Tab-separated table of C-alpha atoms in Angstrom:
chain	number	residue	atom	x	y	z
A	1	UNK	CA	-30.925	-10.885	-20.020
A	2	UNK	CA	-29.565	-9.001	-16.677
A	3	UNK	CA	-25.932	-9.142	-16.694
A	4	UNK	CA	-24.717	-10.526	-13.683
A	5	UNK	CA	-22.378	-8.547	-11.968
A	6	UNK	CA	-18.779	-10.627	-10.625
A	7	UNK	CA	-16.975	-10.812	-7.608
A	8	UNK	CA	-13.219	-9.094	-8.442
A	9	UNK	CA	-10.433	-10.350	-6.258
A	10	UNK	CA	-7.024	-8.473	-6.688
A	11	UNK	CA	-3.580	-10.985	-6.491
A	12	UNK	CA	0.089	-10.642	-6.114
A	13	UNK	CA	1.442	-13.605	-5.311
A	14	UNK	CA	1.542	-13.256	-1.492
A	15	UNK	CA	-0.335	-15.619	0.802
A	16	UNK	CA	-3.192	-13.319	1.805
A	17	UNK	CA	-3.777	-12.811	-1.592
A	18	UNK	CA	-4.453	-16.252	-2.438
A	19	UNK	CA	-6.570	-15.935	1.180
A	20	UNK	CA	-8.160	-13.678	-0.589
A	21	UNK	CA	-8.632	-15.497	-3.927
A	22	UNK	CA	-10.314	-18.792	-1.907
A	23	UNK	CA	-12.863	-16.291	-0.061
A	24	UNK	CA	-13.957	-14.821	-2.919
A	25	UNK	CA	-14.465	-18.254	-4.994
A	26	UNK	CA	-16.574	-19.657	-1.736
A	27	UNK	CA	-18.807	-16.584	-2.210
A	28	UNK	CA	-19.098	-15.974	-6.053
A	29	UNK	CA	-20.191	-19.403	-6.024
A	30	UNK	CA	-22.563	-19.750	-3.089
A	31	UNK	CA	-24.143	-16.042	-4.803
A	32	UNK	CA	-23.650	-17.991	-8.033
A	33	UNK	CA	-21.989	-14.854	-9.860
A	34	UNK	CA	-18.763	-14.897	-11.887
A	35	UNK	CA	-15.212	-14.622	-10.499
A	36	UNK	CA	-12.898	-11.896	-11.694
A	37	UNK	CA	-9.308	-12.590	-10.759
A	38	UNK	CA	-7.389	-9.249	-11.703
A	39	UNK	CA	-3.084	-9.174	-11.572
A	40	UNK	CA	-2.180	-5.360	-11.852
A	41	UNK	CA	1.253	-4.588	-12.847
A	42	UNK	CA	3.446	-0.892	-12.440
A	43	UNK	CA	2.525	1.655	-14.837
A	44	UNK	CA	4.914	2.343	-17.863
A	45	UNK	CA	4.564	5.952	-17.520
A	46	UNK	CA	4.274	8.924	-15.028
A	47	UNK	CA	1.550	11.507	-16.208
A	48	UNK	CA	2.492	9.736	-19.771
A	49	UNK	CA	6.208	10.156	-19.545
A	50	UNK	CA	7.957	7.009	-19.326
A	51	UNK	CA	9.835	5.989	-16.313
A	52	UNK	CA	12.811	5.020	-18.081
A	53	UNK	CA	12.962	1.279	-16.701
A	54	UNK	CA	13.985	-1.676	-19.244
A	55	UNK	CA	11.497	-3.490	-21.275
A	56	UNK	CA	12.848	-6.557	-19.868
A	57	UNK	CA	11.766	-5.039	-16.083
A	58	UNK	CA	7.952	-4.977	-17.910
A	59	UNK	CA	8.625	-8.480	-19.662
A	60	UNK	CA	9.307	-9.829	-15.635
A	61	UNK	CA	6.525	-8.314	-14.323
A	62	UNK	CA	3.961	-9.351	-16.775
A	63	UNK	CA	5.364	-13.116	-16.574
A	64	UNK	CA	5.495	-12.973	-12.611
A	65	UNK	CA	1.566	-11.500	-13.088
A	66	UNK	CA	0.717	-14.304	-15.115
A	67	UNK	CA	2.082	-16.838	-12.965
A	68	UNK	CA	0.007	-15.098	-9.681
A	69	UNK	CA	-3.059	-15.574	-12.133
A	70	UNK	CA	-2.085	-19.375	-12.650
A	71	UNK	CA	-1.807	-19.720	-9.143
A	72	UNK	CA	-5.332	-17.657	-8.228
A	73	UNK	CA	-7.120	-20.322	-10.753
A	74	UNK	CA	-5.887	-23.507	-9.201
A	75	UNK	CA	-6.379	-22.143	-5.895
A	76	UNK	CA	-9.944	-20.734	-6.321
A	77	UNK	CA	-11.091	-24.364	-8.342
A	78	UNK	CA	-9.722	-26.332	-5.328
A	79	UNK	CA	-11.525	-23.908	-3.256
A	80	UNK	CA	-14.166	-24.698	-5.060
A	81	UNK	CA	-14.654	-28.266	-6.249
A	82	UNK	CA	-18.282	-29.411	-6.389
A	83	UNK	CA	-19.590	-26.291	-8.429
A	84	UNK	CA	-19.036	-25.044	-11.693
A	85	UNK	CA	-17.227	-21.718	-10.966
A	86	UNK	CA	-17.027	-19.186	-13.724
A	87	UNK	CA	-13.589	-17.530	-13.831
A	88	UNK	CA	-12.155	-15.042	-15.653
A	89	UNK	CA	-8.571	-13.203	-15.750
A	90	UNK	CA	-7.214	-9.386	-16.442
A	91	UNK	CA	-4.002	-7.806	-16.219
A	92	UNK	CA	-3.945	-4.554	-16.155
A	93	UNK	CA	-1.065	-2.294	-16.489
A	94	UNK	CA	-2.422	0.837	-14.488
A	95	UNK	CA	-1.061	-0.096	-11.123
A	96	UNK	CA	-2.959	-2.112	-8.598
A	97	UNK	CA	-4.936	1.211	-7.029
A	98	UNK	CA	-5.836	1.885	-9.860
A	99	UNK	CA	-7.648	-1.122	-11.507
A	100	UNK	CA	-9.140	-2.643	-8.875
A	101	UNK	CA	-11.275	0.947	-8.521
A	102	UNK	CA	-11.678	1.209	-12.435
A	103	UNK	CA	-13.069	-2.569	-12.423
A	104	UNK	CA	-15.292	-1.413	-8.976
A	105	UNK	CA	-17.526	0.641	-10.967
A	106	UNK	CA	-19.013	-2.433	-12.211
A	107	UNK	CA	-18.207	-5.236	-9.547
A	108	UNK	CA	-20.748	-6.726	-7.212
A	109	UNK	CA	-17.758	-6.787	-4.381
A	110	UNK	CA	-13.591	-6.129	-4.615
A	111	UNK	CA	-12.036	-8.384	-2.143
A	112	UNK	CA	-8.228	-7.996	-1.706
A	113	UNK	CA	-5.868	-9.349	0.786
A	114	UNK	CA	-4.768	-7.499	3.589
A	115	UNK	CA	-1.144	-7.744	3.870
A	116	UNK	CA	0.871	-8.266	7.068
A	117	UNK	CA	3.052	-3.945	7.110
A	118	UNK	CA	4.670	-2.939	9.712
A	119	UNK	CA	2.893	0.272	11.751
A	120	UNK	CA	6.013	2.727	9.917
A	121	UNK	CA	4.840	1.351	6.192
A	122	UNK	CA	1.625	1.662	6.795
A	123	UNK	CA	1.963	5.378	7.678
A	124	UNK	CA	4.354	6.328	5.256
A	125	UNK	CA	3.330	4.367	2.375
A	126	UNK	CA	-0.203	3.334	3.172
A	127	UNK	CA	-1.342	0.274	2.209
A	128	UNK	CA	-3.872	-1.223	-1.599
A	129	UNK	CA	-6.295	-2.342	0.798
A	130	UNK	CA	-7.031	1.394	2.776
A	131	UNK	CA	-6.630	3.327	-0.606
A	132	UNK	CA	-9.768	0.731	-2.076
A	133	UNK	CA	-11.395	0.766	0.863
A	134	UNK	CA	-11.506	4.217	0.819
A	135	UNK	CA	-11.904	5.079	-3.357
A	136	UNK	CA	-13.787	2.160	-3.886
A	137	UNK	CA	-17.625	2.312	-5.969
A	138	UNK	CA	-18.506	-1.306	-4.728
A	139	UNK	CA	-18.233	-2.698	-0.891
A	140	UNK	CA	-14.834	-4.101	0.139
A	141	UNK	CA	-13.836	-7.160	1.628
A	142	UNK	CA	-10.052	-6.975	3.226
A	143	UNK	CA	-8.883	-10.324	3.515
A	144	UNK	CA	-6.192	-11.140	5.976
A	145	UNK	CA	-3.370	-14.298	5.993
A	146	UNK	CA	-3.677	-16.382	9.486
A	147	UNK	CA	-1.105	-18.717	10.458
A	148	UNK	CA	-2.473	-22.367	9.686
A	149	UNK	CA	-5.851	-21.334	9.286
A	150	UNK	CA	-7.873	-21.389	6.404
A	151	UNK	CA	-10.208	-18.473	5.500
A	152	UNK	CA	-12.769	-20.632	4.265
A	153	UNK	CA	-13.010	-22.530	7.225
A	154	UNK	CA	-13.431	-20.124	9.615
A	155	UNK	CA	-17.262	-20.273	10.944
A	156	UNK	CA	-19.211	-18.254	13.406
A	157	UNK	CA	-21.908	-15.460	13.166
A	158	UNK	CA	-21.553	-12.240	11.026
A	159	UNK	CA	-20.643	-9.613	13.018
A	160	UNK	CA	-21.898	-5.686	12.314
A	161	UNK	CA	-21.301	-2.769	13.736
A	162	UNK	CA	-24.664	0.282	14.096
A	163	UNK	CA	-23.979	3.557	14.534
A	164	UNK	CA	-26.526	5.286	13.530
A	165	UNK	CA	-25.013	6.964	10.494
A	166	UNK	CA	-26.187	6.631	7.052
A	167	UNK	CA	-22.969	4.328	6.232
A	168	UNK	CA	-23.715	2.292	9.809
A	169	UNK	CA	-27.144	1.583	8.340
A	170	UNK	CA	-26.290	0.387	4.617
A	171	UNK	CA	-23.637	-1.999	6.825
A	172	UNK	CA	-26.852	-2.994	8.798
A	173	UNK	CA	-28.430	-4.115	5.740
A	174	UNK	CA	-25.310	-5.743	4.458
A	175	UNK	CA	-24.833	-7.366	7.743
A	176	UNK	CA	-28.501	-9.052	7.296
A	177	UNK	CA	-28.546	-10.247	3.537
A	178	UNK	CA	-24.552	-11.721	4.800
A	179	UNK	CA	-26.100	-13.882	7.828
A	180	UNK	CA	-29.641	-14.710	6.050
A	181	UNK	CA	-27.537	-15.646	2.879
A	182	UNK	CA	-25.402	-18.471	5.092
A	183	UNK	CA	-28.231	-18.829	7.677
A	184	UNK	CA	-25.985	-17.976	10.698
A	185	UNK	CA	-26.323	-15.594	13.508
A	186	UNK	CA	-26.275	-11.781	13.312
A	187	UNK	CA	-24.333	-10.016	16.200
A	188	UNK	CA	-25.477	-6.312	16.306
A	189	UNK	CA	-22.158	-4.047	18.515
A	190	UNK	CA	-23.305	-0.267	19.038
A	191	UNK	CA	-21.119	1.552	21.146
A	192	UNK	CA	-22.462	4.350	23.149
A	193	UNK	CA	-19.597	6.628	22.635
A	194	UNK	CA	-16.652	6.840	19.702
A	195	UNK	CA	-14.261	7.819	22.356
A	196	UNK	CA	-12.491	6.321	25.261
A	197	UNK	CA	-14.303	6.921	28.374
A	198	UNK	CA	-11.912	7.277	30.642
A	199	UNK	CA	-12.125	5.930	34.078
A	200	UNK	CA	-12.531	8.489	36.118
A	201	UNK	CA	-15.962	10.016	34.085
A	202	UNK	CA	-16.801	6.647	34.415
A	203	UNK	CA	-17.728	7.074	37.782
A	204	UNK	CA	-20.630	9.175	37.511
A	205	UNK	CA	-22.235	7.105	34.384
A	206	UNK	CA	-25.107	4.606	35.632
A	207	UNK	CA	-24.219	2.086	33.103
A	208	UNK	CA	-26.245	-0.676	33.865
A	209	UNK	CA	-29.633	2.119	33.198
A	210	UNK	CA	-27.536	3.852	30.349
A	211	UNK	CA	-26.853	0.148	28.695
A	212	UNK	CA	-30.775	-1.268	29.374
A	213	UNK	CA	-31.587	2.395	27.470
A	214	UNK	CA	-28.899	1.754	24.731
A	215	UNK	CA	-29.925	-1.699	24.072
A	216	UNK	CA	-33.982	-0.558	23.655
A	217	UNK	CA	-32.830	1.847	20.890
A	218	UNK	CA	-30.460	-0.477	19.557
A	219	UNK	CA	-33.191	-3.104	18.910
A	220	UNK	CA	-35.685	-0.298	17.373
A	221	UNK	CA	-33.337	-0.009	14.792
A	222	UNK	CA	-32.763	-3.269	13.814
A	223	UNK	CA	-36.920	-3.872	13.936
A	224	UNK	CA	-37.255	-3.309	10.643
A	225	UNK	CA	-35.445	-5.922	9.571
A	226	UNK	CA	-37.139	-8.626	11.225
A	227	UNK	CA	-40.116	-8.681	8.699
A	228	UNK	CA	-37.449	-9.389	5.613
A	229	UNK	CA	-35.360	-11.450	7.756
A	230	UNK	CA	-37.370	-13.508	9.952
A	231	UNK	CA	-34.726	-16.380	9.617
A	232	UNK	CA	-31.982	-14.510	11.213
A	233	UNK	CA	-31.294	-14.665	14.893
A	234	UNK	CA	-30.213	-11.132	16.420
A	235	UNK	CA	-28.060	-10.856	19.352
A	236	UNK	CA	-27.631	-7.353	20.161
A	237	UNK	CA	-24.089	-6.188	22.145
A	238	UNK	CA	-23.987	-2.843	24.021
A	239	UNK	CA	-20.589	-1.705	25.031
A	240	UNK	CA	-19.990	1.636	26.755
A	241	UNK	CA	-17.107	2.922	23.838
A	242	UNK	CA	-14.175	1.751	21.903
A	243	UNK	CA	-16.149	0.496	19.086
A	244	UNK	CA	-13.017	-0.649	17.017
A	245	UNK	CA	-11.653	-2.693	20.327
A	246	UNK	CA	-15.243	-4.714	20.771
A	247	UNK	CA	-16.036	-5.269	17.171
A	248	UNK	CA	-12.542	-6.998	17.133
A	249	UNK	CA	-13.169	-8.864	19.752
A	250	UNK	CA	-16.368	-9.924	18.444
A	251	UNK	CA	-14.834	-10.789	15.276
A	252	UNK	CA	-12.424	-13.162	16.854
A	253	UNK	CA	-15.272	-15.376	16.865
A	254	UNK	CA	-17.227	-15.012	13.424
A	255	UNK	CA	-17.013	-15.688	10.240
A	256	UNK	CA	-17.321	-11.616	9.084
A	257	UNK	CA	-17.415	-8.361	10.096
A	258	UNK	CA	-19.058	-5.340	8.741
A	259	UNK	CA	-19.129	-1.739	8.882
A	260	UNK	CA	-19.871	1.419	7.209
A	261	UNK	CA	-16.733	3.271	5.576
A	262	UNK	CA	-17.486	6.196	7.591
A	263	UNK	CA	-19.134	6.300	11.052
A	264	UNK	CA	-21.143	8.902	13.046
A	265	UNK	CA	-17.914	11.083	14.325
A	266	UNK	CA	-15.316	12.517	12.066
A	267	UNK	CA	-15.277	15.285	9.353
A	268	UNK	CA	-17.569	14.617	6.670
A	269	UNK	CA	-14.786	14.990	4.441
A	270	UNK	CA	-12.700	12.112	5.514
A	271	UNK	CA	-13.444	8.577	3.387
A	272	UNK	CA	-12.487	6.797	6.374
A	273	UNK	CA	-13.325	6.752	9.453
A	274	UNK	CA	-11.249	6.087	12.759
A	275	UNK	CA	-13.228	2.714	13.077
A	276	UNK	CA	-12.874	1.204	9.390
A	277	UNK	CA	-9.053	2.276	9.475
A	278	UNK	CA	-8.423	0.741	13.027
A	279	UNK	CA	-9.771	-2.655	11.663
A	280	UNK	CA	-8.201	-2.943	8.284
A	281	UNK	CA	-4.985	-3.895	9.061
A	282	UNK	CA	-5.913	-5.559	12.942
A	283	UNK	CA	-9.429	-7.796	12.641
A	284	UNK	CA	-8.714	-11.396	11.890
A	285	UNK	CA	-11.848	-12.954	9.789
A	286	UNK	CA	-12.875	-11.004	7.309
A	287	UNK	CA	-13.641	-7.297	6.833
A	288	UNK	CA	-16.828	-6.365	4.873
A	289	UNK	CA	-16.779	-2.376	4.510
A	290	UNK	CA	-19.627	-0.843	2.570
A	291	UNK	CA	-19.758	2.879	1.219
């Protein structure tokens, strides 16, 4: 028997965890795979020294991660209430970095929730969801918290973004198996350039040729898809550059974005690209990012 691989959704209590938690119930049980819920608590030891905190500080946090798993498994079988949902819990003592890439090695997705930092914390102290996006064996789903708004009833196309790059095209094929899998849409944004075009080397662009030429070559590489997904409608989007920008605002009005973890531009030693990192933290449905 072929084991099936789960769905692992990181908590902590906060709101677009549990976000988080009710997305990733909708989809383990519409793929019809088990549900890992995983609370992570701080590490008793630095490089196997200990840190010299109580044992009541450890006692707290293991009781406060139990709780967040309480709350994960009422929230993901209200989520969902029809179907049998197989569930599981873990704590895990490594730190929350840590454990949610040890259990990616082995997960069909990580989703996580992508928490509401201010621009200073986010450059000094990072954030869970950019370190897994960026370590991460399986594709990520960053999960935001929306005032009064419900993650699993958000609706709309999937939304991808095609670059060209070898990570734009596994998103590509991501992007199709997403939208044939809840038989919506599939909005295909290719930017013509990475960089602001600035308005006065705008002037001497023919757009409207460039964007009729952009679009042909956009829709050659989404041709081969059509054969295994004859079901899904394409609408491709040309924009002349800020890719980040337009993919937002296309996701404004879908149920999920995706794109690669690293784009065409860059050094090939960076895990992230400008793209995935601009959307992370900014993109309001939810962000799909595949390696």
């Amino acid at each position: 028997m072929t084991m099936r691989r789960s769905i692992v959704v990181g908590v902590d209590g906060s709101p677009s965890a549990l976000q988080a938690v009710a997305w990733a119930a909708q989809e383990a049980a519409r793929r019809h795979v088990p549900l890992s819920i995983l609370a992570a608590m701080p590490n008793r030891s630095t490089y196997g020294v200990p840190i010299g905190l109580s044992a009541s500080f450890f006692e707290q946090e293991e009781l406060e991660a139990r709780t967040h798993l309480d709350e994960a498994v009422d929230r993901a079988g209200r989520t969902v209430t029809e179907q049998s949902l197989d569930i599981d819990t873990r704590l895990g003592w490594g730190g929350p970095i840590h454990e949610l890439l040890e259990c990616s090695t082995s997960a069909l997705m990580v989703v996580v929730g992508g928490g509401r930092r201010n621009v200073l914390e986010r450059m000094f102290l990072g954030s869970v969801s950019a370190a897994v996006v960026a370590h991460a064996h399986a594709p990520v789903v960053v999960v935001r918290d929306l005032p009064h708004v419900e993650v699993t009833d958000i609706t709309g196309p999937v939304v991808v973004g095609v670059d060209g790059s070898e990570s734009g095209e596994h998103a590509v094929t991501a992007a199709f198996e997403e939208a044939a899998l809840r038989g919506v849409e599939l909005v295909a944004v290719h930017a013509w350039s990475d960089l602001t075009v600035r308005s006065p080397f705008q002037v001497g662009i023919d757009w409207e040729t460039m964007e009729t030429s952009e679009k042909a070559l956009l829709s050659e590489s989404l041709a081969g898809y059509a054969e295994r997904y004859p079901d899904v409608p394409v609408r491709p989007v040309m924009v002349m550059d800020q890719p980040a920008h337009n993919l937002r605002e296309q996701a404004a009005h879908a149920q999920l974005l995706v794109i690669g973890r690293r784009g065409r531009g860059g050094f090939s030693g960076m895990l992230l690209g400008s793209t995935s990192r601009a959307l992370i933290h900014t993109v309001t449905c939810p962000l799909l990012i595949v390696r």
